[in-house]
Every structure is written in structure tokens, then in C-alpha cells.
């Protein structure tokens, strides 16, 4: 146990070049080679973007988000592969399960990164290297992947630290070293300060986190409101936010009991549409996709029936959900009994992680330029 009850030990773990390393772990002939995961480059004419590149390809200036045509200019001889979502999801799950065993609390923040609170697992900050070594070994053994780890007394510093030395890095920032670690770094290193805020800060003469830390908080609050106070705290190494365990929902549902039992099934169908909308809104708000749609029908005599169907792909589409529910209701269309209650429920849930959300949107917008290989 770390001596002071107030000092926490937080790890931020981020897999190196995740999609590219995942491909390399499956296909040894791609290892140690420039490898680009993303759209088809079509000899420089391809549309779409680079999702990620191996560190060997990054040497040529290739990076995430870059147009694939530009990557092709920089590195025509790289190996180009289309994304294999199922592989990344499986490996991500393995990574998270492996990490969980080492942590008091684990918060997954994207497909390849997580915060771990390990305060009770180590005696002091000098004791951390052993734990981190064990974590790196376990991930390597379970998935073939390497990761970079930042250790610090809070989440924001741990996140900056994991990015400090990549790939296969380890950066430990002891409580007494937080200020000197942060001071020379660009404000852009703070997760939550984007290019817009960076520019505004520059107008105030603030480029480094040290400059931000010593700036008058009142002036920051004037420019950025609450955010100004937040960024000043972060720059001063103050971040009390907890590592929050994910609560994974198993299902999302909604149901309606009619005031009077309903004989007109068109009303029941309309109610199913409304419930589908409700469920789809919850899915979107909470960031879930579903794979199985189900309905429940309770007749006036309290006889209750359910029907469910599993789709080919995960989705959060309102349209697909309501169409499925209407299809499922066809089984009861000829029943004739009055209906007392109907419900819609989706199961087979999967959390949409922020990185995946971008990707889903990207695929949606740009289906023509890639052919996912699954
Ligand atoms: P990152 O962890 O940001 O990147 P990375 O793991 O590829 O490389 P690093 O060694 O710097 O951590 O993102 C994880 C995965 O998310 C990445 O492999 C591909 C995907 N991704 C995108 O699809 N679009 C993006 O803009 C970024 C940044 C990542
Ligand atoms: Mg990563």
C-alpha cells in the first residue's frame, strides 16, 4: 500500500500502433515492415484515410487520419491492408481482460487504452517497475502486442506519460516530479486541449504546460469559462477524477401497458415503432450497438410470448430495429386476442468506443473506397 492514503497510483496503458500490430501478430511476414491499415491506396488514387501505421511506416511521415493517397506518396512500398474489425475487437477484449487482473479498478477509454488504479497493488512508487513488467509480459503473451505505460498519481498525467516514450515505453512520474515533468511539455499534450484552445492559449503567450500552470486562473476563466479552471488545475497536476469501472449493460428495453386491452393491431404496431425509437435513443445516448432484437406481447389473458431475432451485424439504427420488431410481430398478427402490453428489447450489446465511432462514421461515409475484409 502506498504510504499516504491520498496518493494514488494510476496507470495509463496504450497499445502501440494497435491495428497494425494486430495484423502483424496474425501474420509474421508483416512484422518489422512498414504497414498501413486503412483504405485501399489504389496506386495513389484511393480515397479514404490511414487508420494507423506501424512505427516502421511512421518514419516516412505516415500517420493516422492522413489521406491514403498521401501515405502512398510517402511510402509506396509499404504493405497496405484493409481493416479487420473482428480481429481488433477480439484482441481489445483480450487486452482488457488481461489488464483487469492487475487492477483495483479498470476504465477502458478506447479500443486500445485503459486507465488502471493499482494503488493497493504496490508498496510505493519504487515498487512499480515489477508490476508494469508483469503487465507488459502478460499482454505480450496473451496477444503478441506491445504497449506503452504511463504511471502517475492521477489520470491526466498518466495519459501524458504513456505517450512520452513510445513504442514499448514506460514513464513513471512520481508525485514529487509531476511539476517538473509537465512544465516543458506543449499544452497540446493535455488530453482535452485541442488545436482551437491551443491557438487561444498561444494568443495569451502560453505554449507550455508550465506557462499554463503559472498563468492567472482568473484570466483563463475569462477566456475559457469553467474549462479555464479545469486546464489550470491539470497543468498544476491536480486531477481528482476517479478511474471509473465500466458498467456493461446486458440489455436495453422499453415496454408499454395499454390503458385498455387493444384489439386493433395497427395501434400495437405503432406502439412498437414508438418503443423501438425509445430503445434506439437509449442505445445512441449510452453508446451501444445491438445484435439481437426482441419483442414481448402480453395478451388480455396474461399469456405472454416473446420473439427475438439476431442480425448479421451490430447496429444502433432506429430503422432496422423498428422493421425487425414489426417483422417479429407478424407471428401474432392472426392471433386475434386483445393485447395488454408490448415491449421491445435489444440484447447482444457492444459498447461503441470513441475510436470505433469515428470509424463507423467513416465507413458509413466512405463505403466505396474500402472493402472490409470480413
Ligand atoms: P491510437 O492508440 O491513437 O494509435 P495507435 O495504437 O495506432 O498508435 P500509438 O502507438 O501511437 O498508440 O489509436 C488506436 C487505434 O485506433 C489505431 O490503431 C487505429 C484507430 N484509430 C483510428 O481509426 N483513427 C484515428 O484517427 C486514430 C488516432 C486511431
Ligand atoms: Mg495505441
XYZ file of C-alpha atoms and ligand atoms in Angstrom:
404
model
C 0.000 0.000 0.000
C 1.333 3.428 -0.902
C 2.220 5.292 2.321
C -0.085 8.294 2.101
C -3.720 7.367 1.697
C -4.120 10.380 -0.566
C -1.527 9.336 -3.121
C -2.932 7.184 -5.879
C -1.072 5.066 -8.397
C -2.745 5.337 -11.788
C -1.578 3.572 -14.934
C -2.488 4.539 -18.471
C -1.889 1.678 -20.877
C -1.972 2.233 -24.643
C -1.242 -0.449 -27.233
C 1.423 0.512 -29.768
C 0.216 1.018 -33.357
C -2.758 -1.132 -32.412
C -4.396 -2.138 -35.715
C -1.020 -2.518 -37.434
C 0.424 -4.579 -34.566
C -2.725 -6.701 -34.562
C -2.163 -7.513 -38.241
C 1.490 -8.254 -37.564
C 0.663 -10.549 -34.673
C -1.545 -12.606 -37.034
C 0.813 -12.531 -39.993
C 4.512 -12.842 -39.127
C 5.570 -11.869 -42.667
C 4.341 -8.328 -41.931
C 6.459 -7.934 -38.791
C 9.118 -5.194 -38.696
C 7.823 -3.866 -42.036
C 6.163 -0.584 -42.972
C 2.485 -1.500 -42.704
C -0.507 0.752 -43.233
C -4.034 -0.173 -42.179
C -6.765 1.783 -43.922
C -8.421 2.391 -47.242
C -7.204 0.878 -50.496
C -4.470 3.208 -51.840
C -5.281 2.277 -55.473
C -1.772 3.242 -56.512
C -2.180 6.743 -55.130
C -5.713 7.321 -56.437
C -7.538 5.788 -53.474
C -9.940 7.742 -51.291
C -10.285 7.390 -47.530
C -7.715 7.575 -44.788
C -4.961 5.831 -42.892
C -6.331 4.296 -39.691
C -2.883 3.594 -38.344
C 0.635 2.777 -39.463
C 3.374 0.605 -37.997
C 6.286 2.514 -36.475
C 8.371 1.493 -39.500
C 5.886 3.306 -41.784
C 5.682 6.334 -39.455
C 9.341 7.038 -40.229
C 8.189 8.048 -43.710
C 5.718 10.571 -42.299
C 2.646 8.337 -42.429
C 0.116 8.780 -39.596
C -3.489 8.148 -38.519
C -6.071 10.300 -40.264
C -3.862 11.097 -43.241
C -5.400 10.665 -46.722
C -4.337 7.268 -48.025
C -3.236 8.923 -51.290
C -0.697 10.998 -49.379
C 0.553 7.986 -47.450
C 1.088 6.281 -50.792
C 3.256 9.183 -51.950
C 5.387 8.954 -48.820
C 5.646 5.193 -48.736
C 4.528 3.387 -51.911
C 6.320 0.194 -50.899
C 4.542 -0.257 -47.600
C 2.158 -3.161 -47.071
C -1.392 -1.851 -47.247
C -4.179 -3.817 -45.583
C -7.901 -3.248 -45.093
C -9.139 -3.227 -41.505
C -10.231 -6.440 -39.844
C -12.596 -5.162 -37.126
C -13.342 -8.574 -35.672
C -9.649 -9.195 -35.032
C -9.207 -5.814 -33.325
C -12.259 -6.322 -31.195
C -11.134 -9.777 -30.091
C -7.639 -8.553 -29.247
C -9.025 -5.495 -27.452
C -11.196 -7.751 -25.296
C -8.202 -9.955 -24.505
C -6.096 -6.931 -23.579
C -8.793 -5.577 -21.247
C -9.384 -8.952 -19.585
C -5.638 -9.338 -19.063
C -5.294 -5.830 -17.596
C -8.216 -6.287 -15.269
C -6.407 -8.971 -13.307
C -3.755 -6.415 -12.308
C -6.011 -3.559 -11.251
C -8.236 -2.486 -8.371
C -10.290 -0.657 -10.975
C -10.084 -0.536 -14.756
C -11.592 2.069 -17.061
C -11.416 1.329 -20.764
C -11.211 4.616 -22.652
C -10.887 3.458 -26.228
C -10.351 0.276 -28.186
C -6.690 0.117 -27.167
C -6.272 2.149 -23.992
C -7.287 1.933 -20.379
C -6.678 3.527 -17.013
C -5.885 1.227 -14.104
C -5.982 2.204 -10.457
C -3.356 -0.040 -8.856
C -2.944 1.869 -5.581
C -3.441 -1.184 -3.382
C -1.182 -3.394 -5.512
C 2.135 -1.650 -4.887
C 4.050 -0.631 -1.767
C 5.389 2.625 -3.210
C 6.427 4.276 -6.457
C 9.767 2.419 -6.445
C 7.851 -0.842 -6.493
C 6.011 -0.133 -9.742
C 8.514 -1.364 -12.316
C 7.855 -5.008 -11.315
C 4.130 -4.660 -11.707
C 4.470 -2.918 -15.074
C 6.913 -5.594 -16.269
C 4.374 -8.272 -15.365
C 1.608 -6.382 -17.184
C 3.682 -5.967 -20.348
C 4.633 -9.646 -20.312
C 1.061 -10.782 -19.829
C -0.215 -8.651 -22.713
C 2.578 -9.873 -24.958
C 1.869 -13.465 -24.056
C -1.908 -13.235 -24.479
C -1.997 -11.109 -27.624
C 1.502 -10.716 -29.085
C 1.147 -6.930 -28.700
C 3.379 -4.363 -27.032
C 2.122 -1.364 -25.122
C 3.332 1.864 -23.594
C 2.531 2.640 -19.988
C 2.431 5.881 -18.039
C 2.328 5.842 -14.245
C 1.370 8.896 -12.197
C -0.718 9.999 -9.218
C -3.611 10.994 -11.497
C -5.233 10.144 -14.821
C -4.260 13.190 -16.878
C -0.566 12.914 -16.007
C -0.615 9.116 -16.528
C -2.085 9.652 -20.010
C 0.585 12.182 -20.945
C 3.231 9.842 -19.538
C 2.130 6.827 -21.623
C 2.614 8.906 -24.760
C 6.002 10.189 -23.627
C 8.039 7.210 -24.718
C 6.550 5.010 -27.438
C 6.621 2.223 -28.526
C 7.071 -0.306 -25.691
C 7.716 2.545 -23.275
C 7.392 3.068 -19.570
C 7.316 6.507 -17.960
C 6.875 6.746 -14.206
C 6.095 10.205 -12.843
C 6.470 10.183 -9.064
C 4.250 12.589 -7.112
C 7.165 14.936 -6.398
C 8.181 15.004 -10.070
C 4.807 15.920 -11.578
C 5.512 19.660 -11.878
C 8.953 19.262 -13.453
C 7.656 16.549 -15.820
C 4.782 18.683 -17.077
C 6.468 22.098 -17.196
C 8.359 21.868 -20.530
C 5.642 19.995 -22.467
C 3.343 21.632 -25.003
C -0.182 22.373 -23.748
C -1.385 20.213 -26.666
C -0.217 17.150 -24.709
C -3.115 17.629 -22.310
C -5.970 15.396 -23.395
C -8.859 17.841 -23.835
C -6.827 20.755 -25.180
C -7.371 20.662 -28.927
C -5.948 22.861 -31.703
C -8.535 25.604 -31.062
C -7.725 26.005 -27.367
C -4.038 25.682 -28.161
C -4.286 28.642 -30.529
C -6.204 30.737 -27.983
C -3.622 29.916 -25.322
C -0.866 30.909 -27.704
C -2.565 34.299 -28.092
C -2.170 34.656 -24.323
C 1.514 33.802 -24.666
C 1.052 30.292 -23.254
C 2.779 27.436 -25.050
C 3.974 25.069 -22.349
C 2.134 23.393 -19.511
C 4.480 25.221 -17.111
C 3.349 28.563 -18.524
C -0.252 27.459 -18.244
C 0.281 26.358 -14.629
C 1.581 29.741 -13.553
C -0.938 31.811 -15.504
C -3.605 33.722 -13.621
C -6.575 31.422 -13.319
C -8.953 34.407 -13.436
C -7.778 35.298 -16.921
C -8.076 31.690 -18.076
C -11.601 31.572 -16.682
C -12.410 34.769 -18.573
C -11.374 33.186 -21.888
C -12.429 29.592 -21.365
C -15.057 29.668 -18.600
C -15.080 26.536 -16.431
C -12.648 24.925 -18.848
C -10.069 27.565 -17.929
C -10.138 26.483 -14.300
C -10.004 22.840 -15.356
C -6.942 23.314 -17.591
C -5.158 25.360 -14.937
C -5.690 22.543 -12.429
C -4.499 19.888 -14.857
C -1.390 21.971 -15.624
C -0.726 22.107 -11.894
C -1.018 18.330 -11.650
C -4.420 18.477 -9.960
C -6.888 15.925 -11.306
C -9.049 14.125 -8.792
C -11.159 12.243 -11.358
C -11.557 8.598 -10.461
C -10.839 5.539 -12.526
C -14.411 4.546 -13.267
C -15.233 0.905 -13.872
C -17.389 0.362 -16.904
C -20.892 -0.805 -16.246
C -21.718 -3.144 -19.097
C -25.414 -3.386 -19.776
C -26.760 -6.724 -20.871
C -29.923 -5.418 -22.484
C -31.936 -2.276 -23.150
C -35.704 -2.381 -23.283
C -38.921 -0.430 -23.102
C -42.499 -1.593 -22.716
C -45.979 -0.177 -22.547
C -49.121 -1.439 -20.811
C -52.201 -0.158 -22.594
C -54.867 1.554 -20.542
C -57.388 -0.745 -22.159
C -56.611 -4.023 -23.876
C -56.157 -3.364 -27.584
C -57.912 -5.249 -30.346
C -56.692 -3.070 -33.222
C -53.244 -4.425 -34.015
C -52.324 -1.344 -36.046
C -52.165 0.521 -32.743
C -49.919 -2.199 -31.348
C -47.606 -1.850 -34.342
C -47.447 1.918 -33.894
C -46.602 1.398 -30.233
C -43.828 -0.994 -31.242
C -42.436 1.743 -33.527
C -42.510 4.206 -30.663
C -40.800 1.766 -28.292
C -38.172 0.995 -30.964
C -37.451 4.723 -31.164
C -37.100 4.923 -27.385
C -34.716 1.977 -27.277
C -32.696 3.284 -30.228
C -32.350 6.657 -28.491
C -31.042 4.982 -25.342
C -28.597 2.965 -27.446
C -27.257 6.133 -29.061
C -27.122 8.103 -25.806
C -25.286 5.363 -23.948
C -23.096 4.430 -26.915
C -24.168 0.835 -27.547
C -24.750 -1.276 -30.636
C -27.058 -4.307 -30.538
C -27.207 -7.549 -32.403
C -30.450 -9.145 -31.230
C -33.860 -7.502 -31.397
C -36.779 -8.892 -29.442
C -40.413 -8.156 -28.692
C -42.756 -9.182 -25.916
C -46.514 -9.434 -26.283
C -48.859 -9.966 -23.334
C -52.436 -10.799 -24.165
C -55.506 -9.852 -22.161
C -55.476 -13.320 -20.584
C -51.902 -12.632 -19.380
C -50.483 -15.206 -21.768
C -47.068 -13.716 -22.626
C -44.990 -14.515 -25.694
C -41.601 -13.296 -26.835
C -39.840 -13.399 -30.164
C -36.262 -12.420 -30.961
C -34.007 -12.384 -33.965
C -30.261 -11.952 -34.223
C -28.991 -9.757 -37.026
C -25.917 -10.288 -39.150
C -24.220 -7.120 -37.934
C -24.211 -4.875 -34.880
C -26.207 -1.691 -35.357
C -27.911 1.130 -33.465
C -30.241 2.005 -36.328
C -33.806 3.035 -35.408
C -34.999 1.965 -38.821
C -33.553 -1.545 -38.585
C -34.886 -2.018 -35.064
C -38.439 -0.961 -35.875
C -38.527 -3.037 -39.078
C -37.313 -6.106 -37.159
C -39.875 -5.584 -34.429
C -42.691 -5.252 -36.946
C -41.466 -8.454 -38.633
C -41.406 -10.265 -35.311
C -44.934 -9.120 -34.568
C -46.159 -10.808 -37.773
C -46.169 -14.079 -35.801
C -49.062 -12.728 -33.726
C -50.963 -10.916 -36.444
C -53.593 -13.610 -36.814
C -53.950 -14.292 -33.100
C -56.978 -12.088 -32.631
C -56.798 -11.885 -28.812
C -56.745 -8.422 -27.310
C -53.318 -7.233 -26.254
C -52.496 -5.838 -22.827
C -48.775 -4.989 -23.108
C -45.985 -4.840 -25.693
C -42.270 -4.442 -25.226
C -39.100 -4.060 -27.277
C -35.768 -5.298 -26.006
C -32.322 -5.469 -27.566
C -29.539 -7.760 -26.367
C -26.102 -8.780 -27.588
C -24.869 -5.302 -26.733
C -21.468 -3.952 -27.549
C -20.077 -0.659 -26.368
C -19.089 1.701 -29.169
C -15.681 3.018 -28.203
C -14.752 6.537 -29.284
C -12.243 5.347 -31.884
C -14.773 2.881 -33.287
C -17.390 5.606 -33.504
C -15.140 7.620 -35.800
C -14.504 4.524 -37.827
C -18.167 3.615 -38.112
C -18.909 7.113 -39.335
C -16.029 6.934 -41.696
C -17.142 3.624 -43.162
C -20.671 4.921 -43.464
C -19.422 7.960 -45.401
C -16.900 6.177 -47.464
C -18.083 2.682 -48.163
C -16.991 2.937 -51.748
C -13.298 3.253 -51.042
C -12.737 0.254 -48.816
C -13.689 -3.350 -48.872
C -13.599 -4.547 -45.260
C -12.052 -7.995 -45.213
C -14.610 -9.693 -43.050
P -4.105 5.135 -31.050
O -3.774 4.468 -29.760
O -4.289 6.610 -31.053
O -2.972 4.835 -32.123
P -2.099 3.537 -32.330
O -2.390 2.496 -31.293
O -2.279 3.075 -33.739
O -0.643 4.096 -32.205
P 0.135 4.531 -30.885
O 1.328 3.626 -30.829
O 0.519 5.954 -31.130
O -0.781 4.350 -29.722
O -5.411 4.507 -31.663
C -5.722 3.119 -31.554
C -6.337 2.596 -32.847
O -7.478 3.380 -33.173
C -5.399 2.710 -34.035
O -4.561 1.584 -34.166
C -6.342 2.884 -35.168
C -7.561 3.560 -34.584
N -7.544 4.991 -34.931
C -8.345 5.430 -35.954
O -9.059 4.639 -36.533
N -8.344 6.742 -36.302
C -7.539 7.651 -35.681
O -7.553 8.843 -36.029
C -6.698 7.199 -34.618
C -5.803 8.173 -33.913
C -6.741 5.863 -34.280
Mg -2.409 2.988 -29.272
